[in-house]
GROMACS .gro file of C-alpha atoms in nm:
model
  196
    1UNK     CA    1   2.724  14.083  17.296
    2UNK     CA    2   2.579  14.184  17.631
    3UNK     CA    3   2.558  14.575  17.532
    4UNK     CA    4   2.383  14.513  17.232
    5UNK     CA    5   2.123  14.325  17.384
    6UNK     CA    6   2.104  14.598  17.650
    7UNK     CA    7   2.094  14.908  17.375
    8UNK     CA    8   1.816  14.713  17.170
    9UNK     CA    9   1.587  14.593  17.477
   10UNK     CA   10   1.681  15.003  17.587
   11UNK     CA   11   1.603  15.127  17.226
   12UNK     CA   12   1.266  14.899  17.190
   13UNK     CA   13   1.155  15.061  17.574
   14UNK     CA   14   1.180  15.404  17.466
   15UNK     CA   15   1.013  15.387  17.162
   16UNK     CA   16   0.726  15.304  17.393
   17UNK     CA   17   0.681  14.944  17.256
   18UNK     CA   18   0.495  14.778  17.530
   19UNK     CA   19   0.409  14.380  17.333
   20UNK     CA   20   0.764  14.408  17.155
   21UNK     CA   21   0.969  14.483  17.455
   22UNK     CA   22   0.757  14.202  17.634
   23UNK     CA   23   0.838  13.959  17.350
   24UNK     CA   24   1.181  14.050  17.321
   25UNK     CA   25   1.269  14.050  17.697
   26UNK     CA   26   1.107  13.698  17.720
   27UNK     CA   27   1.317  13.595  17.426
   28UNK     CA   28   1.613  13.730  17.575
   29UNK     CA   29   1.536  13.509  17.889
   30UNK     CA   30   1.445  13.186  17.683
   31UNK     CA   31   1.757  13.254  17.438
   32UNK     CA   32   2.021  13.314  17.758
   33UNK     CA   33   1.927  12.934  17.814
   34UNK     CA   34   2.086  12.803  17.484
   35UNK     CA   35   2.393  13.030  17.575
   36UNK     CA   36   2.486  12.819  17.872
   37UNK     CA   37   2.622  12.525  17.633
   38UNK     CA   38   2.772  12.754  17.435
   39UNK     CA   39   2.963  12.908  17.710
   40UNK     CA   40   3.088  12.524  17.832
   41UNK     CA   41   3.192  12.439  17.528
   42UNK     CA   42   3.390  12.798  17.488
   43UNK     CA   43   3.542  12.768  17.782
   44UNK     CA   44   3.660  12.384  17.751
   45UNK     CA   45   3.840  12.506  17.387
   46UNK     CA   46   3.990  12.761  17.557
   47UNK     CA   47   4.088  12.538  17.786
   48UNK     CA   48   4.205  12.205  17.554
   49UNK     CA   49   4.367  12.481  17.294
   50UNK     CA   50   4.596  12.658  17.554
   51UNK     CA   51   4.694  12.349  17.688
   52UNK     CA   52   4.786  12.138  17.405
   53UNK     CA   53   4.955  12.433  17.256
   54UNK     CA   54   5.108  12.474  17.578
   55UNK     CA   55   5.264  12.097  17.514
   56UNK     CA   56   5.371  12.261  17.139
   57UNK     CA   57   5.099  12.033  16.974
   58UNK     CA   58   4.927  12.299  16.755
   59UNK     CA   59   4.752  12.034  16.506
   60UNK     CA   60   4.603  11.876  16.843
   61UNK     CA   61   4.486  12.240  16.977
   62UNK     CA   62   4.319  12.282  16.617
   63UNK     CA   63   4.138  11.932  16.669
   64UNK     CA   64   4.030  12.022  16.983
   65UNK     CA   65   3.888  12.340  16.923
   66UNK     CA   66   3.682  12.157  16.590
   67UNK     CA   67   3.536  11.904  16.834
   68UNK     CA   68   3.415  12.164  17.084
   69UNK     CA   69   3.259  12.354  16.825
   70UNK     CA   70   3.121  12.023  16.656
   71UNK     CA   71   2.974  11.928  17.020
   72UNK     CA   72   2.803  12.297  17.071
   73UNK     CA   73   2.637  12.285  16.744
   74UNK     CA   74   2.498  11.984  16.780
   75UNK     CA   75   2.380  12.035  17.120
   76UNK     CA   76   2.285  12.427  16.997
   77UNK     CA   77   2.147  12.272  16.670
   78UNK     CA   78   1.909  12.075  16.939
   79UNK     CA   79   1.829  12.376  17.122
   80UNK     CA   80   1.711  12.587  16.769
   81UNK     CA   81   1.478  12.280  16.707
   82UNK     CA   82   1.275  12.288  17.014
   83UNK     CA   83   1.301  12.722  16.965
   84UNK     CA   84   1.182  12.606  16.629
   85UNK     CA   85   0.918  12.325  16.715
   86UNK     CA   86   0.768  12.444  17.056
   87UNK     CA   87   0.835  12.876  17.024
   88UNK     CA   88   0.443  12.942  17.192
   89UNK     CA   89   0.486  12.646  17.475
   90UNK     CA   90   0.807  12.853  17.569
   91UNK     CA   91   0.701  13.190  17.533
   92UNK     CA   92   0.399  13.077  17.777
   93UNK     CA   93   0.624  12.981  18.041
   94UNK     CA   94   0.715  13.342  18.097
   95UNK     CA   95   0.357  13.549  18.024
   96UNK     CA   96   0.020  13.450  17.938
   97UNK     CA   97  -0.092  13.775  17.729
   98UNK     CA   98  -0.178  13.628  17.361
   99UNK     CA   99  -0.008  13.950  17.151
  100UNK     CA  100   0.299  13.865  17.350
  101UNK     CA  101   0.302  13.532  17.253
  102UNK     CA  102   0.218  13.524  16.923
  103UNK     CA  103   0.510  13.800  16.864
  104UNK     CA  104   0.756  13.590  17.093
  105UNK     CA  105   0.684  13.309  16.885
  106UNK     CA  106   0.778  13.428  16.579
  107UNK     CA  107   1.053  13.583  16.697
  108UNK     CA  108   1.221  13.270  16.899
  109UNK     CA  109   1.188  13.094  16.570
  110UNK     CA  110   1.373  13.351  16.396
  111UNK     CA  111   1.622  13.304  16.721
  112UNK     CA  112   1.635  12.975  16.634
  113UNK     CA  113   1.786  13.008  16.288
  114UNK     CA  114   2.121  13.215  16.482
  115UNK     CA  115   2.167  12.935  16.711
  116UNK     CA  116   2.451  12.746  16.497
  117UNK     CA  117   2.638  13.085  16.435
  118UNK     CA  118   2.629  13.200  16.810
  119UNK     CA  119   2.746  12.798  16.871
  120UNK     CA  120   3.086  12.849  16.644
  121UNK     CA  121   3.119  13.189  16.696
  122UNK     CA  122   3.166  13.146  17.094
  123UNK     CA  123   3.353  12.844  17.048
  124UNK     CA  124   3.614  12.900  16.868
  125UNK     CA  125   3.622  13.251  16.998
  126UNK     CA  126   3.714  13.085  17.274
  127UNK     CA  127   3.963  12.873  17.143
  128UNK     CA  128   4.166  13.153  17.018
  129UNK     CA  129   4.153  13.323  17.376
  130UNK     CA  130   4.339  13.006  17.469
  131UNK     CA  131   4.562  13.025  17.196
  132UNK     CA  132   4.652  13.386  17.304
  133UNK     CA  133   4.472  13.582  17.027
  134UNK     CA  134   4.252  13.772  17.266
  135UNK     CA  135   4.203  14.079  17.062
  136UNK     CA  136   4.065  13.905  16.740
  137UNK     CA  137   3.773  13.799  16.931
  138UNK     CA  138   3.725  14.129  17.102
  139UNK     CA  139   3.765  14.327  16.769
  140UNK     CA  140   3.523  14.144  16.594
  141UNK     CA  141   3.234  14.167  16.877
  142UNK     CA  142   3.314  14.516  16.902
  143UNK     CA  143   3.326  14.613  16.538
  144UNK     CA  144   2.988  14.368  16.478
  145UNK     CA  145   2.795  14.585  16.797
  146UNK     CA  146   2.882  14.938  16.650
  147UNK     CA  147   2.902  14.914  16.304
  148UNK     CA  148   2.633  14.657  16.249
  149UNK     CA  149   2.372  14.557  16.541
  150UNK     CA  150   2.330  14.888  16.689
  151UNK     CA  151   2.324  15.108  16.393
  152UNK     CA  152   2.080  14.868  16.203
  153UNK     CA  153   1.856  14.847  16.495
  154UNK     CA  154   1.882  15.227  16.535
  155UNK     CA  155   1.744  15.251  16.179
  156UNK     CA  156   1.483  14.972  16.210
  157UNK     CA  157   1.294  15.112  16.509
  158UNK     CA  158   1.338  15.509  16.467
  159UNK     CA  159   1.407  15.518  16.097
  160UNK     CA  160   1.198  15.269  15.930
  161UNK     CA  161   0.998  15.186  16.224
  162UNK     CA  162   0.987  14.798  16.139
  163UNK     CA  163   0.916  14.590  16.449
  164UNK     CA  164   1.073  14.350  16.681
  165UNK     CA  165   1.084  14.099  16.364
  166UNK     CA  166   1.358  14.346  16.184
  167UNK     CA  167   1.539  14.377  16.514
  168UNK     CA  168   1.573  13.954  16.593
  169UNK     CA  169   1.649  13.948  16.204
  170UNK     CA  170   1.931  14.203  16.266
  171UNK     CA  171   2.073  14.035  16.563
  172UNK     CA  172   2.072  13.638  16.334
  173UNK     CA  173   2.280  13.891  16.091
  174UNK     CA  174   2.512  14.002  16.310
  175UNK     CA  175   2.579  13.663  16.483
  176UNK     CA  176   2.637  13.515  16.091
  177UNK     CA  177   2.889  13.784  16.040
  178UNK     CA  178   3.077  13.707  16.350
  179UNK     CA  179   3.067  13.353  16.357
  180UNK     CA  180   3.204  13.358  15.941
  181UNK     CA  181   3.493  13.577  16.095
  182UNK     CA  182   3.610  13.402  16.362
  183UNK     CA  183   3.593  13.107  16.157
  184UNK     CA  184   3.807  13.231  15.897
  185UNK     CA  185   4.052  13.336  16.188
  186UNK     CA  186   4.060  12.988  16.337
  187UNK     CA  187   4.087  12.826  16.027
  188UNK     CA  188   4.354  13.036  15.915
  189UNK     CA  189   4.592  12.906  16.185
  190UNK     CA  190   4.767  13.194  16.226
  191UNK     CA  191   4.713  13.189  16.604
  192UNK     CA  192   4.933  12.827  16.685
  193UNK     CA  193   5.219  13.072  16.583
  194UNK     CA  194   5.082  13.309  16.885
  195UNK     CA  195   5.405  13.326  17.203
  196UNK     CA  196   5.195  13.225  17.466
   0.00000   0.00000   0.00000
C-alpha cells in the first residue's frame, strides 16, 4: 500500500505537476486519517481471530473477524460521508490556493467512494494474519501494486496523460480488487484449517 502511494505521489512530481501533486499530497494527508480506524479494527481481528482459534473455536474467530469488519465500515462508511459532504472545508485545512482545492475536492470525493473497500480489505486482512495465513494478504497487496496500481498509473500520467482524477480513480480500483479478494479468502474458510 505504502509504495504505491510513494511511486504515484513520485510519478505525479516528475511529471512536473505542481496543483496535482499539491492535491494529491493533501489527499494523501486527509485520507491517512480514515486509515487509523481501519488499522484498530485490523489489528483487534487479528487479535480476536488468533485467539479464539487459539481456543479451537474457528466459527467464533469467523464471527469475530465479521464484526470488526462490520464496525470499520461503519465507522469508514462515516468517514467517506464527511470526504463526501465537506471535500473543500478539508482540503482548506491544509492550503489555501483555489486550483488546489478545487482539484483536492474532487478527488477526496472520489477517495471517498474506496473507503468501504480499504475498511474490509484491512480488516479481514488482518484477520487472516491472525489466523496464520500471512502470505495471502501479502500476495494480494503485492500482486494489486505491480500488476495493477503502478502500471495503470504509469499509463495514465506518461501514456495517456489523464490527470490526478485517473490516478485517485485507479487507486478506488485497486482497493475494490483487493478488498473482493481477501473477502473471498476469508469467506472461504480455508484459513481455520491453518496449524497455528
Amino acid at each position: 500500500m505504502n509504495l504505491g502511494r510513494l511511486l504515484g505521489s513520485f510519478m505525479l512530481c516528475r511529471a512536473g505537476r505542481r496543483v496535482p501533486f499539491a492535491a494529491h499530497q493533501v489527499i494523501l494527508t486527509a485520507e491517512s486519517l480514515s486509515y487509523m480506524p481501519g488499522y484498530g479494527f485490523a489489528v483487534a481481528a487479528t487479535s480476536l481471530v488468533g485467539q479464539n482459534l487459539g481456543a479451537r473455536k474457528p466459527k467464533r474467530a469467523y464471527q469475530h473477524g465479521m464484526i470488526a469488519a462490520r464496525l470499520a465500515l461503519m465507522v469508514m462508511g462515516v468517514i467517506a460521508l464527511v470526504f463526501l459532504v465537506f471535500p473543500s472545508v478539508i482540503i482548506r485545512i491544509f492550503t489555501s490556493d483555489p486550483q488546489v482545492v478545487g482539484l483536492g475536492a474532487l478527488c477526496l470525493r472520489i477517495a471517498a467512494i474506496e473507503q468501504p473497500a480499504i475498511a474490509l480489505e484491512m480488516v479481514l486482512a488482518g484477520a487472516l494474519r491472525g489466523a496464520g495465513d500471512t502470505r495471502t494478504p501479502a500476495m494480494i497487496t503485492t500482486l494489486c501494486t505491480w500488476l495493477l496500481r503502478i502500471p495503470l498509473m504509469y499509463l495514465s500520467i506518461y501514456v495517456f496523460h489523464w490527470g490526478l482524477t485517473a490516478i485517485w480513480i485507479i487507486t478506488v480500483i485497486d482497493w475494490v480488487v483487493r478488498a473482493s479478494l481477501v473477502i473471498v479468502r476469508f469467506r472461504r474458510g480455508k484459513w481455520q484449517q491453518i496449524a497455528l
